[in-house]
Short mmCIF file of C-alpha atoms in Angstrom, two decimals:
data_model
loop_
_atom_site.label_atom_id
_atom_site.label_comp_id
_atom_site.label_asym_id
_atom_site.label_seq_id
_atom_site.Cartn_x
_atom_site.Cartn_y
_atom_site.Cartn_z
CA MET A 1 -28.34 58.31 8.72
CA ALA A 2 -28.05 58.61 5.81
CA VAL A 3 -28.94 56.57 2.30
CA THR A 4 -26.16 55.13 0.81
CA THR A 5 -26.73 55.15 -2.52
CA LEU A 6 -24.39 52.06 -3.92
CA PRO A 7 -23.12 52.46 -7.70
CA ILE A 8 -24.45 49.66 -10.36
CA LYS A 9 -22.48 48.25 -12.76
CA PRO A 10 -23.27 47.92 -16.29
CA GLY A 11 -26.26 44.95 -15.56
CA GLU A 12 -25.47 44.11 -12.13
CA LYS A 13 -27.71 42.71 -9.90
CA GLU A 14 -28.60 42.55 -5.66
CA VAL A 15 -27.92 37.99 -5.65
CA TYR A 16 -28.13 38.39 -1.79
CA SER A 17 -26.50 39.88 0.83
CA THR A 18 -24.45 38.76 5.00
CA ALA A 19 -24.05 40.52 7.60
CA LEU A 20 -20.70 42.22 6.35
CA ARG A 21 -21.35 41.53 2.23
CA ILE A 22 -22.78 42.64 -0.54
CA TYR A 23 -22.93 39.77 -3.28
CA SER A 24 -24.16 40.32 -7.01
CA TRP A 25 -23.54 39.72 -10.82
CA THR A 26 -22.69 41.18 -14.17
CA PRO A 27 -23.84 38.63 -17.09
CA THR A 28 -19.44 38.56 -17.01
CA THR A 29 -18.70 39.28 -12.55
CA PHE A 30 -19.43 38.84 -9.95
CA ILE A 31 -19.34 41.50 -7.55
CA LYS A 32 -18.69 41.43 -3.91
CA ARG A 33 -18.94 44.61 -1.42
CA GLU A 34 -18.59 46.06 1.50
CA VAL A 35 -22.61 46.57 3.83
CA PRO A 36 -22.75 50.04 4.03
CA PRO A 37 -23.90 51.77 7.71
CA GLU A 38 -27.25 52.41 7.28
CA ARG A 39 -27.43 48.42 5.91
CA ARG A 40 -25.50 46.70 8.74
CA GLN A 41 -27.42 44.44 11.61
CA LYS A 42 -27.56 44.02 14.71
CA ASN A 43 -26.44 40.84 16.87
CA GLN A 44 -28.34 39.61 20.16
CA ARG A 45 -27.29 42.90 22.15
CA GLY A 46 -28.61 44.72 20.35
CA GLU A 47 -24.27 45.97 18.54
CA TYR A 48 -23.94 46.43 14.78
CA ILE A 49 -22.19 43.70 13.92
CA VAL A 50 -18.20 44.84 12.45
CA ASP A 51 -15.17 43.64 11.32
CA PRO A 52 -12.47 46.04 11.50
CA PHE A 53 -10.56 45.22 8.84
CA VAL A 54 -13.17 44.03 6.25
CA LYS A 55 -11.21 46.28 3.60
CA GLU A 56 -7.89 44.95 4.93
CA LEU A 57 -9.28 41.28 4.27
CA PHE A 58 -10.77 42.57 0.60
CA GLN A 59 -7.62 44.24 -0.30
CA ILE A 60 -6.43 41.13 0.37
CA GLU A 61 -7.55 38.48 -1.40
CA ALA A 62 -6.93 40.90 -4.41
CA ALA A 63 -3.16 40.46 -4.19
CA ALA A 64 -4.31 37.15 -3.90
CA LEU A 65 -6.24 36.38 -6.79
CA ARG A 66 -3.66 37.93 -8.55
CA LEU A 67 -0.89 36.22 -7.54
CA LEU A 68 -2.70 32.41 -7.16
CA PRO A 69 -2.24 32.98 -11.18
CA GLN A 70 1.00 31.85 -11.00
CA THR A 71 0.57 28.45 -9.36
CA LYS A 72 -2.17 25.42 -10.55
CA ILE A 73 -4.69 26.10 -8.83
CA LYS A 74 -8.33 28.20 -10.50
CA VAL A 75 -9.06 30.14 -8.84
CA PRO A 76 -11.48 34.03 -11.05
CA LYS A 77 -10.02 36.78 -12.56
CA LEU A 78 -10.23 39.32 -10.79
CA VAL A 79 -11.12 42.09 -12.90
CA ASP A 80 -10.80 44.56 -10.20
CA SER A 81 -11.32 45.86 -7.35
CA GLY A 82 -10.41 48.73 -4.48
CA LEU A 83 -12.68 51.83 -2.78
CA ASP A 84 -16.48 52.62 -4.66
CA GLU A 85 -17.00 56.80 -4.22
CA ASN A 86 -18.28 55.99 -1.18
CA GLY A 87 -15.48 54.50 0.69
CA LEU A 88 -16.78 50.55 0.21
CA ALA A 89 -14.61 48.14 0.16
CA PHE A 90 -15.30 46.10 -3.59
CA ILE A 91 -13.82 43.24 -5.31
CA GLU A 92 -15.06 42.15 -9.30
CA THR A 93 -14.19 38.58 -10.61
CA GLU A 94 -15.17 36.76 -14.58
CA LEU A 95 -18.51 35.13 -13.15
CA TRP A 96 -17.70 31.07 -12.99
CA GLY A 97 -20.63 28.92 -14.32
CA GLY A 98 -21.52 26.06 -12.28
CA ILE A 99 -22.66 24.81 -8.42
CA PRO A 100 -21.32 27.05 -5.76
CA GLY A 101 -20.55 23.86 -2.79
CA SER A 102 -23.06 25.72 -0.07
CA ARG A 103 -25.51 24.96 -3.07
CA VAL A 104 -24.44 21.33 -4.92
CA LYS A 105 -27.12 18.96 -2.46
CA GLU A 106 -30.13 21.74 -3.13
CA GLU A 107 -31.09 18.93 -6.48
CA CYS A 108 -30.08 16.19 -7.58
CA ARG A 109 -26.58 17.60 -10.15
CA MET A 110 -26.25 14.36 -12.63
CA PRO A 111 -27.55 13.98 -16.46
CA ASP A 112 -31.19 12.36 -16.68
CA ARG A 113 -29.95 9.33 -18.00
CA GLY A 114 -28.07 8.47 -14.46
CA LYS A 115 -29.68 11.14 -11.63
CA HIS A 116 -30.05 9.86 -7.88
CA VAL A 117 -33.61 10.97 -6.45
CA ASP A 118 -36.02 12.98 -8.74
CA ALA A 119 -36.60 15.63 -6.28
CA GLY A 120 -35.55 17.19 -3.32
CA GLU A 121 -31.99 17.06 -1.69
CA CYS A 122 -29.27 14.82 -3.15
CA THR A 123 -26.76 14.00 -0.22
CA LEU A 124 -24.94 11.15 -2.59
CA CYS A 125 -24.38 14.28 -5.08
CA GLU A 126 -22.77 16.28 -1.88
CA GLU A 127 -20.77 13.43 -0.89
CA LYS A 128 -19.51 13.16 -5.06
CA ALA A 129 -18.35 17.21 -4.50
CA TRP A 130 -17.32 16.70 -0.88
CA ALA A 131 -14.61 14.16 -2.30
CA ASN A 132 -13.56 16.01 -5.85
CA ALA A 133 -12.45 19.55 -3.52
CA GLU A 134 -11.23 16.46 -1.47
CA ILE A 135 -8.88 15.50 -3.85
CA TYR A 136 -8.33 18.68 -5.38
CA ILE A 137 -6.84 20.16 -2.11
CA THR A 138 -4.94 17.25 -1.78
CA ASN A 139 -3.04 16.89 -4.80
CA VAL A 140 -3.12 20.65 -6.57
CA VAL A 141 -3.79 23.81 -3.70
CA LEU A 142 -2.13 22.29 -0.96
CA PRO A 143 1.35 21.35 -2.62
CA GLU A 144 1.39 24.58 -4.82
CA LEU A 145 0.56 26.48 -1.59
CA ALA A 146 3.86 25.27 -0.24
CA LYS A 147 5.61 26.09 -3.08
CA LEU A 148 4.41 30.07 -2.28
CA ARG A 149 6.91 31.57 0.33
CA SER A 150 8.13 34.46 2.01
CA LYS A 151 10.76 36.86 4.15
CA THR A 152 7.20 38.89 5.17
CA MET A 153 4.09 37.83 7.22
CA GLY A 154 0.92 38.79 6.04
CA LEU A 155 0.31 40.01 2.38
CA ASP A 156 -0.12 43.56 0.77
CA GLY A 157 1.08 44.58 3.66
CA LYS A 158 -2.40 43.50 5.74
CA VAL A 159 -1.57 41.17 8.73
CA VAL A 160 -5.62 39.72 8.95
CA PRO A 161 -5.18 36.71 11.03
CA PRO A 162 -7.14 33.93 12.02
CA PRO A 163 -11.04 34.57 12.60
CA TRP A 164 -10.06 32.14 15.64
CA VAL A 165 -7.20 34.35 17.24
CA ARG A 166 -9.41 38.00 16.56
CA TYR A 167 -11.89 36.78 18.79
CA HIS A 168 -8.76 35.79 21.88
CA GLU A 169 -6.62 38.64 20.89
CA ASN A 170 -8.04 42.37 20.18
CA ARG A 171 -5.50 44.14 18.54
CA PRO A 172 -6.79 47.11 16.67
CA THR A 173 -4.17 46.13 14.16
CA TRP A 174 -1.47 43.69 13.73
CA VAL A 175 2.86 44.40 12.75
CA PRO A 176 3.74 42.41 9.78
CA LYS A 177 7.20 41.29 11.33
CA THR A 178 10.33 39.84 8.79
CA SER A 179 12.73 37.19 8.53
CA ASP A 180 15.45 36.19 6.84
CA THR A 181 14.85 33.79 4.93
CA ASP A 182 11.84 32.98 3.30
CA ARG A 183 10.26 30.43 6.13
CA TYR A 184 6.27 31.98 5.75
CA VAL A 185 4.22 29.75 3.59
CA PHE A 186 1.05 30.51 1.64
CA CYS A 187 -1.82 29.81 3.41
CA ASN A 188 -5.20 29.98 3.88
CA TRP A 189 -7.48 28.81 7.01
CA ASP A 190 -10.41 28.27 5.22
CA ILE A 191 -9.64 25.86 2.11
CA GLY A 192 -13.09 24.21 1.00
CA ALA A 193 -15.42 23.09 -0.74
CA HIS A 194 -18.28 25.21 0.63
CA ASN A 195 -15.72 28.04 -1.11
CA MET A 196 -15.01 25.79 -4.34
CA MET A 197 -17.27 25.67 -8.03
CA PHE A 198 -18.63 22.50 -9.33
CA GLU A 199 -18.83 21.20 -12.61
CA TYR A 200 -22.35 20.70 -13.04
CA GLY A 201 -23.20 16.65 -15.11
CA THR A 202 -19.33 15.03 -13.45
CA LEU A 203 -18.99 18.10 -10.29
CA GLU A 204 -14.97 17.70 -10.73
CA VAL A 205 -13.98 20.62 -9.35
CA ILE A 206 -13.48 24.19 -11.33
CA GLY A 207 -11.67 26.54 -9.57
CA VAL A 208 -11.57 27.90 -5.58
CA TYR A 209 -13.38 31.55 -4.45
CA ASP A 210 -12.92 33.48 -1.63
CA TRP A 211 -9.80 34.60 -0.79
CA GLU A 212 -9.53 37.14 1.93
CA ASN A 213 -8.27 34.98 4.62
CA ALA A 214 -4.93 34.66 2.95
CA GLY A 215 -1.65 35.36 2.77
CA TYR A 216 2.03 34.29 4.17
CA TYR A 217 2.44 32.96 7.40
CA PRO A 218 4.10 30.38 10.01
CA PRO A 219 2.82 26.85 7.72
CA GLU A 220 0.48 26.42 11.59
CA PHE A 221 -2.07 28.05 10.00
CA GLN A 222 -3.35 26.68 7.20
CA PHE A 223 -6.39 24.39 7.32
CA VAL A 224 -9.00 23.46 5.63
CA ASN A 225 -12.15 23.64 6.65
CA ARG A 226 -14.13 20.72 5.95
CA THR A 227 -17.29 20.90 8.65
CA ARG A 228 -18.75 24.11 10.93
CA GLN A 229 -18.42 22.01 13.80
CA GLU A 230 -13.97 21.96 12.47
CA PHE A 231 -14.23 25.09 11.98
CA ASP A 232 -15.75 26.04 15.42
CA ALA A 233 -13.28 23.83 17.33
CA GLN A 234 -11.05 25.93 16.22
CA PHE A 235 -12.48 29.37 18.03
CA GLU A 236 -12.39 26.67 21.22
CA ASP A 237 -8.95 25.68 20.99
CA ILE A 238 -7.27 28.27 23.53
CA PRO A 239 -3.50 26.29 23.89
CA LYS A 240 -4.09 26.58 19.38
CA VAL A 241 -5.14 30.33 19.71
CA ARG A 242 -1.72 30.60 21.88
CA ARG A 243 1.02 28.94 20.36
CA LEU A 244 -0.47 30.54 17.11
CA ILE A 245 -0.38 34.24 18.50
CA ALA A 246 2.73 33.72 19.64
CA LEU A 247 3.80 32.58 15.70
CA LEU A 248 2.68 36.03 15.18
CA ASP A 249 5.03 38.22 17.82
CA THR A 250 7.75 36.11 17.30
#
């Protein structure tokens, strides 16, 4: 297999990667890229891990970041998005200073005179950040999303349902439905502290990132992802999955 040379922007440095994404920084921007074929990982069955909707998800996130600045929800500014010269999807946003929610508890984030612990993980900081996230979700994110309505399902012409729906209903495409009324509400089924940035010292919410899992859908699609256990439980809630599929087909 030929090796794909990833396009590099001035000052770009890869920070980490997953089975489906590569994440990098420049001095002023954050870049998320689709993993090229030769870097794809295999699952326990020896099959390559792929997401057939990866390009649509990047497109959805870019569309969401163009839309959400009209709300009170703080989101990173979209700098660039699309397909690179290798045909791989990417999205570039402004680089936020702060602490990602997934890393808050790695050490105490309070000023020196107010530190909870001298070294090691700090669960008190995590609890504080999670409490601030819950307030922001309840008072800002959900009310603002509820104001965004559409007569057409999906976003930017794309419908990519939650992973628990796609796990049980493996369709190659999902057709956007339309309505005579604006009954579709802007939803995000991966809202949570893990997708928020927090201020150093105060752990106040800076804003919300990662908007791949979004679009206009029936209100039942809205989901706050508070814990991994709650997220995983969605895959086992077969009655709910069936209801969501029925709503997608209505």
